[in-house]
CSV table of C-alpha atoms in Angstrom, one decimal:
chain,number,residue,atom,x,y,z
U,1,MET,CA,-44.5,20.7,-97.0
U,2,TYR,CA,-47.7,20.9,-95.0
U,3,GLU,CA,-46.5,23.7,-92.7
U,4,GLU,CA,-48.0,26.6,-94.7
U,5,LEU,CA,-51.5,25.1,-94.6
U,6,TYR,CA,-51.0,24.3,-90.9
U,7,LYS,CA,-50.3,28.0,-90.2
U,8,ALA,CA,-53.4,29.0,-92.2
U,9,VAL,CA,-55.5,26.5,-90.2
U,10,GLN,CA,-54.1,27.7,-86.9
U,11,ALA,CA,-55.0,31.3,-87.8
U,12,ALA,CA,-58.6,30.4,-88.8
U,13,ALA,CA,-61.6,29.9,-86.5
U,14,ASN,CA,-64.2,29.0,-89.1
U,15,ILE,CA,-63.2,26.7,-92.0
U,16,GLY,CA,-65.1,25.2,-94.9
U,17,VAL,CA,-64.0,22.0,-96.7
U,18,ILE,CA,-65.3,21.4,-100.2
U,19,SER,CA,-64.6,18.9,-103.0
U,20,HIS,CA,-65.4,18.6,-106.7
U,21,PHE,CA,-68.9,18.1,-108.2
U,22,ARG,CA,-70.0,14.5,-109.1
U,23,PRO,CA,-67.9,13.4,-106.1
U,24,ASP,CA,-66.2,10.0,-105.9
U,25,GLY,CA,-64.9,8.2,-102.9
U,26,ASP,CA,-61.7,10.1,-102.7
U,27,ALA,CA,-63.6,13.5,-102.8
U,28,ILE,CA,-66.1,12.4,-100.1
U,29,GLY,CA,-63.6,10.6,-97.9
U,30,SER,CA,-61.0,13.4,-98.0
U,31,THR,CA,-63.6,16.0,-97.2
U,32,LEU,CA,-65.0,14.1,-94.2
U,33,ALA,CA,-61.6,13.1,-92.8
U,34,LEU,CA,-60.1,16.5,-93.0
U,35,GLY,CA,-63.3,18.1,-91.7
U,36,LEU,CA,-63.4,15.8,-88.7
U,37,ALA,CA,-59.7,16.3,-88.0
U,38,LEU,CA,-60.1,20.1,-88.1
U,39,ARG,CA,-63.0,19.9,-85.6
U,40,GLY,CA,-60.7,17.8,-83.4
U,41,MET,CA,-58.3,20.8,-83.5
U,42,GLY,CA,-61.0,23.0,-82.1
U,43,LYS,CA,-62.2,24.6,-85.3
U,44,GLN,CA,-65.7,25.4,-86.5
U,45,VAL,CA,-66.0,23.3,-89.7
U,46,ARG,CA,-68.6,22.8,-92.4
U,47,MET,CA,-68.2,20.2,-95.1
U,48,TRP,CA,-69.7,20.8,-98.5
U,49,ASN,CA,-70.3,19.3,-101.9
U,50,GLU,CA,-72.4,20.9,-104.7
U,51,ASP,CA,-73.9,17.6,-105.7
U,52,GLY,CA,-74.3,16.2,-102.2
U,53,LEU,CA,-73.6,12.8,-100.8
U,54,PRO,CA,-73.8,9.8,-103.2
U,55,ALA,CA,-75.8,7.0,-101.7
U,56,ARG,CA,-72.9,4.6,-102.2
U,57,TYR,CA,-71.0,6.5,-99.4
U,58,ALA,CA,-73.8,7.1,-97.0
U,59,PHE,CA,-72.6,4.2,-94.8
U,60,MET,CA,-69.6,6.1,-93.5
U,61,GLN,CA,-69.8,7.2,-89.9
U,62,ALA,CA,-69.2,10.8,-90.7
U,63,ALA,CA,-71.4,11.0,-93.8
U,64,ALA,CA,-74.2,12.9,-92.1
U,65,GLY,CA,-71.9,15.8,-91.7
U,66,LEU,CA,-71.7,16.5,-95.4
U,67,GLU,CA,-73.9,19.4,-96.6
U,68,PRO,CA,-75.0,20.8,-100.0
U,69,ALA,CA,-72.9,23.8,-101.0
U,70,PRO,CA,-74.1,27.1,-99.5
U,71,ALA,CA,-76.0,29.7,-101.4
U,72,GLU,CA,-73.7,32.4,-100.1
U,73,VAL,CA,-70.5,32.6,-98.2
U,74,PRO,CA,-71.2,31.9,-94.5
U,75,ALA,CA,-70.6,34.7,-92.2
U,76,GLY,CA,-67.3,34.6,-90.5
U,77,LEU,CA,-65.7,32.0,-92.8
U,78,ASP,CA,-61.9,32.4,-92.5
U,79,LEU,CA,-60.6,29.6,-94.8
U,80,LEU,CA,-61.9,27.5,-97.6
U,81,ILE,CA,-60.0,24.2,-98.3
U,82,CYS,CA,-60.7,22.5,-101.6
U,83,VAL,CA,-59.7,18.8,-101.6
U,84,ASP,CA,-59.3,16.4,-104.6
U,85,THR,CA,-60.1,19.3,-106.9
U,86,GLY,CA,-57.6,19.9,-109.7
U,87,ASP,CA,-59.1,23.1,-111.0
U,88,TRP,CA,-61.1,25.9,-109.3
U,89,LYS,CA,-64.0,25.3,-111.8
U,90,ARG,CA,-64.3,21.7,-110.6
U,91,ILE,CA,-66.0,22.8,-107.3
U,92,GLY,CA,-69.1,23.4,-109.5
U,93,ASP,CA,-70.7,26.3,-111.2
U,94,ARG,CA,-72.8,27.5,-108.2
U,95,SER,CA,-70.0,27.1,-105.7
U,96,ARG,CA,-67.6,28.9,-108.0
U,97,GLU,CA,-70.0,31.8,-108.1
U,98,VAL,CA,-70.5,31.8,-104.3
U,99,PHE,CA,-66.8,31.7,-103.5
U,100,ALA,CA,-65.6,33.9,-106.4
U,101,GLY,CA,-62.9,36.2,-105.0
U,102,PHE,CA,-62.8,34.5,-101.6
U,103,PRO,CA,-59.5,35.7,-100.2
U,104,ASN,CA,-58.2,32.6,-98.4
U,105,VAL,CA,-58.4,29.4,-100.4
U,106,ALA,CA,-56.3,26.3,-99.8
U,107,ASN,CA,-55.9,23.6,-102.5
U,108,VAL,CA,-55.1,20.0,-101.3
U,109,ASP,CA,-54.8,17.6,-104.2
U,110,HIS,CA,-53.0,14.9,-106.1
U,111,HIS,CA,-53.8,15.6,-109.8
U,112,ALA,CA,-50.8,16.0,-112.0
U,113,THR,CA,-52.8,18.7,-114.0
U,114,ASN,CA,-53.7,20.7,-110.9
U,115,THR,CA,-53.7,24.5,-111.7
U,116,ARG,CA,-52.4,25.7,-108.3
U,117,TYR,CA,-55.4,28.0,-107.9
U,118,GLY,CA,-55.1,28.3,-104.1
U,119,HIS,CA,-53.5,30.9,-102.0
U,120,VAL,CA,-52.0,27.9,-100.3
U,121,ASN,CA,-51.3,24.8,-102.4
U,122,VAL,CA,-50.6,21.4,-101.1
U,123,VAL,CA,-50.4,19.4,-104.3
U,124,GLU,CA,-48.7,16.1,-104.8
U,125,GLY,CA,-49.2,15.7,-108.5
U,126,GLY,CA,-49.4,12.1,-109.7
U,127,GLY,CA,-50.0,10.8,-106.2
U,128,PRO,CA,-52.4,7.9,-105.5
U,129,ALA,CA,-55.2,9.8,-103.9
U,130,ALA,CA,-56.1,13.1,-102.2
U,131,GLY,CA,-56.9,11.0,-99.2
U,132,TYR,CA,-53.3,9.8,-99.1
U,133,VAL,CA,-52.2,13.5,-99.1
U,134,VAL,CA,-54.6,14.2,-96.3
U,135,TYR,CA,-53.5,11.1,-94.3
U,136,LYS,CA,-49.8,12.2,-94.5
U,137,MET,CA,-50.7,15.8,-93.6
U,138,LEU,CA,-52.8,14.8,-90.5
U,139,ARG,CA,-50.0,12.4,-89.4
U,140,GLU,CA,-47.4,15.3,-89.7
U,141,TRP,CA,-49.7,17.6,-87.8
U,142,GLY,CA,-50.1,15.0,-85.0
U,143,CYS,CA,-53.9,14.6,-85.4
U,144,PRO,CA,-55.3,11.4,-83.9
U,145,LEU,CA,-56.9,8.9,-86.2
U,146,THR,CA,-60.4,8.3,-84.8
U,147,PRO,CA,-62.3,5.4,-86.3
U,148,ALA,CA,-64.5,7.8,-88.3
U,149,ILE,CA,-61.5,9.6,-89.7
U,150,ALA,CA,-59.7,6.4,-90.5
U,151,GLU,CA,-62.7,5.0,-92.3
U,152,ALA,CA,-63.1,8.1,-94.4
U,153,LEU,CA,-59.4,8.0,-95.4
U,154,TYR,CA,-59.6,4.3,-96.1
U,155,VAL,CA,-62.5,4.8,-98.5
U,156,ALA,CA,-60.7,7.7,-100.2
U,157,ILE,CA,-57.5,5.8,-100.8
U,158,ASN,CA,-59.2,2.5,-101.5
U,159,THR,CA,-61.5,3.9,-104.2
U,160,ASP,CA,-58.8,6.0,-106.0
U,161,THR,CA,-56.3,3.2,-106.2
U,162,GLY,CA,-58.9,0.8,-107.6
U,163,SER,CA,-59.1,-1.1,-104.4
U,164,PHE,CA,-55.3,-1.2,-104.3
U,165,GLN,CA,-55.1,-2.6,-107.9
U,166,TYR,CA,-53.6,0.4,-109.7
U,167,GLY,CA,-49.9,1.1,-110.2
U,168,SER,CA,-50.2,4.1,-107.8
U,169,THR,CA,-50.4,1.5,-105.0
U,170,THR,CA,-47.0,2.1,-103.5
U,171,PRO,CA,-45.5,0.6,-100.3
U,172,GLY,CA,-46.4,3.8,-98.6
U,173,VAL,CA,-50.0,3.5,-99.6
U,174,MET,CA,-50.1,-0.1,-98.1
U,175,ARG,CA,-48.5,1.1,-94.9
U,176,ALA,CA,-51.1,3.9,-94.7
U,177,ALA,CA,-53.9,1.3,-95.2
U,178,ALA,CA,-52.5,-0.9,-92.4
U,179,ASP,CA,-52.3,2.2,-90.1
U,180,LEU,CA,-56.0,2.9,-90.9
U,181,VAL,CA,-57.0,-0.6,-90.3
U,182,GLU,CA,-55.2,-0.5,-86.9
U,183,ALA,CA,-57.2,2.7,-86.2
U,184,GLY,CA,-60.5,0.8,-86.4
U,185,VAL,CA,-61.5,0.3,-90.1
U,186,ASP,CA,-63.7,-2.7,-90.7
U,187,VAL,CA,-62.2,-3.8,-94.0
U,188,ALA,CA,-64.7,-6.5,-94.8
U,189,GLU,CA,-67.7,-4.2,-94.2
U,190,VAL,CA,-66.2,-1.2,-96.1
U,191,ASN,CA,-65.4,-3.4,-99.1
U,192,ARG,CA,-68.8,-5.0,-99.0
U,193,ARG,CA,-70.5,-1.6,-99.1
U,194,LEU,CA,-68.3,-0.3,-101.8
U,195,TYR,CA,-68.0,-3.3,-104.2
U,196,GLN,CA,-70.6,-5.9,-103.4
U,197,GLU,CA,-73.8,-4.0,-103.3
U,198,LEU,CA,-75.2,-2.2,-106.4
U,199,PRO,CA,-78.8,-0.9,-106.9
U,200,LEU,CA,-80.7,-2.4,-109.8
U,201,SER,CA,-80.6,0.9,-111.6
U,202,THR,CA,-76.8,0.9,-111.7
U,203,MET,CA,-76.8,-2.7,-113.0
U,204,LEU,CA,-79.3,-1.8,-115.7
U,205,MET,CA,-77.0,1.1,-116.7
U,206,GLN,CA,-74.0,-1.3,-116.9
U,207,ARG,CA,-76.1,-3.6,-119.1
U,208,GLU,CA,-76.8,-0.7,-121.4
U,209,VAL,CA,-73.1,0.0,-121.7
U,210,LEU,CA,-72.1,-3.6,-122.4
U,211,ASN,CA,-74.9,-3.9,-125.1
U,212,ASN,CA,-73.9,-0.7,-126.9
U,213,MET,CA,-70.2,-0.2,-126.5
U,214,VAL,CA,-68.0,0.2,-129.6
U,215,VAL,CA,-64.7,-1.6,-129.9
U,216,GLU,CA,-62.2,-0.4,-132.6
U,217,GLN,CA,-58.5,0.0,-133.4
U,218,GLY,CA,-58.1,-3.8,-133.3
U,219,GLY,CA,-59.6,-4.0,-129.8
U,220,ALA,CA,-57.3,-1.3,-128.4
U,221,VAL,CA,-60.0,1.3,-128.0
U,222,ALA,CA,-63.5,0.9,-126.5
U,223,HIS,CA,-66.2,3.5,-125.9
U,224,TYR,CA,-69.8,4.1,-125.1
U,225,SER,CA,-72.0,7.1,-125.8
U,226,MET,CA,-75.0,8.2,-123.9
U,227,PRO,CA,-77.3,10.6,-125.9
U,228,ALA,CA,-79.4,13.2,-124.2
U,229,GLY,CA,-82.5,11.7,-122.6
U,230,ARG,CA,-81.2,8.2,-122.4
U,231,LYS,CA,-80.9,8.2,-118.6
U,232,ALA,CA,-84.6,9.2,-118.4
U,233,GLU,CA,-85.6,6.4,-120.8
U,234,LEU,CA,-83.7,3.9,-118.6
U,235,GLY,CA,-84.9,5.3,-115.3
U,236,VAL,CA,-81.4,5.8,-114.0
U,237,GLY,CA,-79.9,8.8,-112.2
U,238,MET,CA,-76.6,10.7,-112.2
U,239,GLU,CA,-75.1,8.3,-109.6
U,240,ASP,CA,-75.8,5.3,-111.8
U,241,THR,CA,-73.5,6.7,-114.5
U,242,LYS,CA,-70.5,6.9,-112.2
U,243,ASP,CA,-67.6,4.5,-112.9
U,244,LEU,CA,-69.2,3.3,-116.1
U,245,VAL,CA,-65.8,3.7,-117.9
U,246,ASP,CA,-64.4,0.9,-115.7
U,247,VAL,CA,-67.0,-1.5,-117.2
U,248,VAL,CA,-65.6,-0.8,-120.6
U,249,ARG,CA,-62.0,-0.7,-119.4
U,250,MET,CA,-62.2,-4.3,-118.2
U,251,LEU,CA,-62.4,-5.7,-121.8
U,252,GLN,CA,-59.3,-7.7,-122.5
U,253,GLY,CA,-57.0,-6.0,-125.0
U,254,VAL,CA,-58.3,-2.5,-124.4
U,255,LYS,CA,-55.7,0.2,-124.0
U,256,VAL,CA,-58.0,3.2,-123.8
U,257,ALA,CA,-61.6,3.3,-122.6
U,258,VAL,CA,-63.9,6.3,-122.9
U,259,ILE,CA,-67.5,7.1,-121.9
U,260,PHE,CA,-69.2,10.0,-123.6
U,261,GLU,CA,-72.3,11.5,-121.9
U,262,ASP,CA,-74.5,14.2,-123.3
U,263,LEU,CA,-75.5,16.3,-120.3
U,264,GLU,CA,-78.4,18.0,-122.1
U,265,ASP,CA,-77.1,21.5,-121.3
U,266,GLY,CA,-74.8,21.8,-124.3
U,267,ARG,CA,-71.9,20.0,-122.7
U,268,ILE,CA,-70.5,16.5,-123.1
U,269,ARG,CA,-68.9,14.8,-120.1
U,270,MET,CA,-66.1,12.3,-120.9
U,271,SER,CA,-64.3,9.8,-118.7
U,272,LEU,CA,-61.1,8.4,-120.0
U,273,ARG,CA,-59.0,5.5,-118.7
U,274,SER,CA,-55.7,4.1,-119.9
U,275,LYS,CA,-54.4,0.6,-119.3
U,276,ASP,CA,-51.1,1.2,-120.9
U,277,PRO,CA,-48.6,3.5,-119.2
U,278,ARG,CA,-47.3,4.6,-122.6
U,279,ILE,CA,-50.6,6.4,-123.2
U,280,SER,CA,-51.4,9.3,-120.9
U,281,VAL,CA,-55.1,10.1,-121.1
U,282,ALA,CA,-54.3,13.3,-119.1
U,283,ASP,CA,-52.3,14.6,-122.0
U,284,ILE,CA,-55.3,13.8,-124.3
U,285,ALA,CA,-57.7,15.5,-121.9
U,286,VAL,CA,-55.7,18.6,-121.6
U,287,GLN,CA,-56.0,19.1,-125.4
U,288,PHE,CA,-59.8,19.6,-124.9
U,289,GLY,CA,-59.8,21.6,-121.6
U,290,GLY,CA,-59.8,18.6,-119.3
U,291,GLY,CA,-57.3,17.1,-117.0
U,292,GLY,CA,-56.5,14.3,-114.5
U,293,HIS,CA,-54.0,11.6,-114.2
U,294,ALA,CA,-52.0,9.7,-116.8
U,295,MET,CA,-54.2,6.6,-116.4
U,296,ALA,CA,-57.5,8.4,-115.5
U,297,ALA,CA,-58.8,11.7,-116.7
U,298,GLY,CA,-61.9,13.6,-117.6
U,299,ILE,CA,-63.2,16.3,-119.9
U,300,ARG,CA,-66.3,18.5,-120.1
U,301,ALA,CA,-66.7,20.2,-123.5
U,302,ARG,CA,-69.4,22.1,-125.2
U,303,GLY,CA,-70.7,20.9,-128.6
U,304,GLU,CA,-72.7,18.2,-130.4
U,305,LEU,CA,-72.1,14.7,-129.1
U,306,GLY,CA,-71.0,13.2,-132.4
U,307,THR,CA,-68.6,16.0,-133.2
U,308,VAL,CA,-67.0,16.1,-129.8
U,309,ARG,CA,-66.7,12.3,-129.7
U,310,GLU,CA,-65.0,12.2,-133.1
U,311,ASN,CA,-62.5,14.9,-132.1
U,312,VAL,CA,-61.5,13.1,-128.9
U,313,LEU,CA,-61.4,9.7,-130.5
U,314,GLN,CA,-59.1,11.0,-133.2
U,315,ALA,CA,-56.7,12.1,-130.5
U,316,ILE,CA,-57.0,8.7,-128.8
U,317,ARG,CA,-56.4,6.9,-132.1
U,318,ALA,CA,-53.3,8.9,-132.8
U,319,ALA,CA,-51.9,8.1,-129.3
U,320,VAL,CA,-52.7,4.4,-129.7
U,321,ALA,CA,-51.1,4.3,-133.2
U,322,GLU,CA,-47.9,5.6,-131.8
U,323,ILE,CA,-47.4,2.5,-129.7
U,324,CYS,CA,-49.1,-0.2,-131.9
């Protein structure tokens, strides 16, 4: 299924690889791994993200190769590959304007709600990670797994499977992980960097969530809301608010966890997680213009925090009521 993209790559000399804004480990790892592999194929490659490189992933060997998204389409660009990006708008407002109408876009992803926006689409909806799609694709293409590529793929797959804890961790995923370790990944060091080192600002943000989360529906739903200006009051940044939903999600008995964040530009960002396979948060997110996976989804909607929150919570309560 990777042949069409391979042909597009072979026909291109200059390739850009980009992932979604507010990038996670899968977005960064997939971008770096694919970009390095394409360079190994003799291509001129640039790797971009509108929000740049989160400090959490700066330890990776290839991290220095990630650039901010360009202000204009680079001269001579033949192919743009979007990874881990379920919808064209997810590459970011500025990037979407820059690349509007670009004639050769490839879409490599694993989100079940992917909109197939590419001229070439390599989408394995519901798969464990974009990094796993990239891994299989590179293996089929015969690309060597250098230590830097293996490390980037391991970070991508590791983070999007919850460090191999989620139900998406299939036998194939574990075989891929073993292959990457054999290619040179230092498992202990990668996991230490990812899970055992947090800046104080992130821990203060987590304390804020624990002190102010709301638990309802008999303990089945938990949520936290961050009003506009709260990040500034706490002295935390955008990176410190990533993965906060997992703090709420850990509460025993919770079936659905949600974080609501007022972005101060008229939009509310929401991260949703389900711990019960009978409740698809992707289905809930789609109702409000979002998307994602059955167990992990996101929404960005315009409106007042209280109104948006209540509308989304009503949908969550209805979904929970159906199984309780």
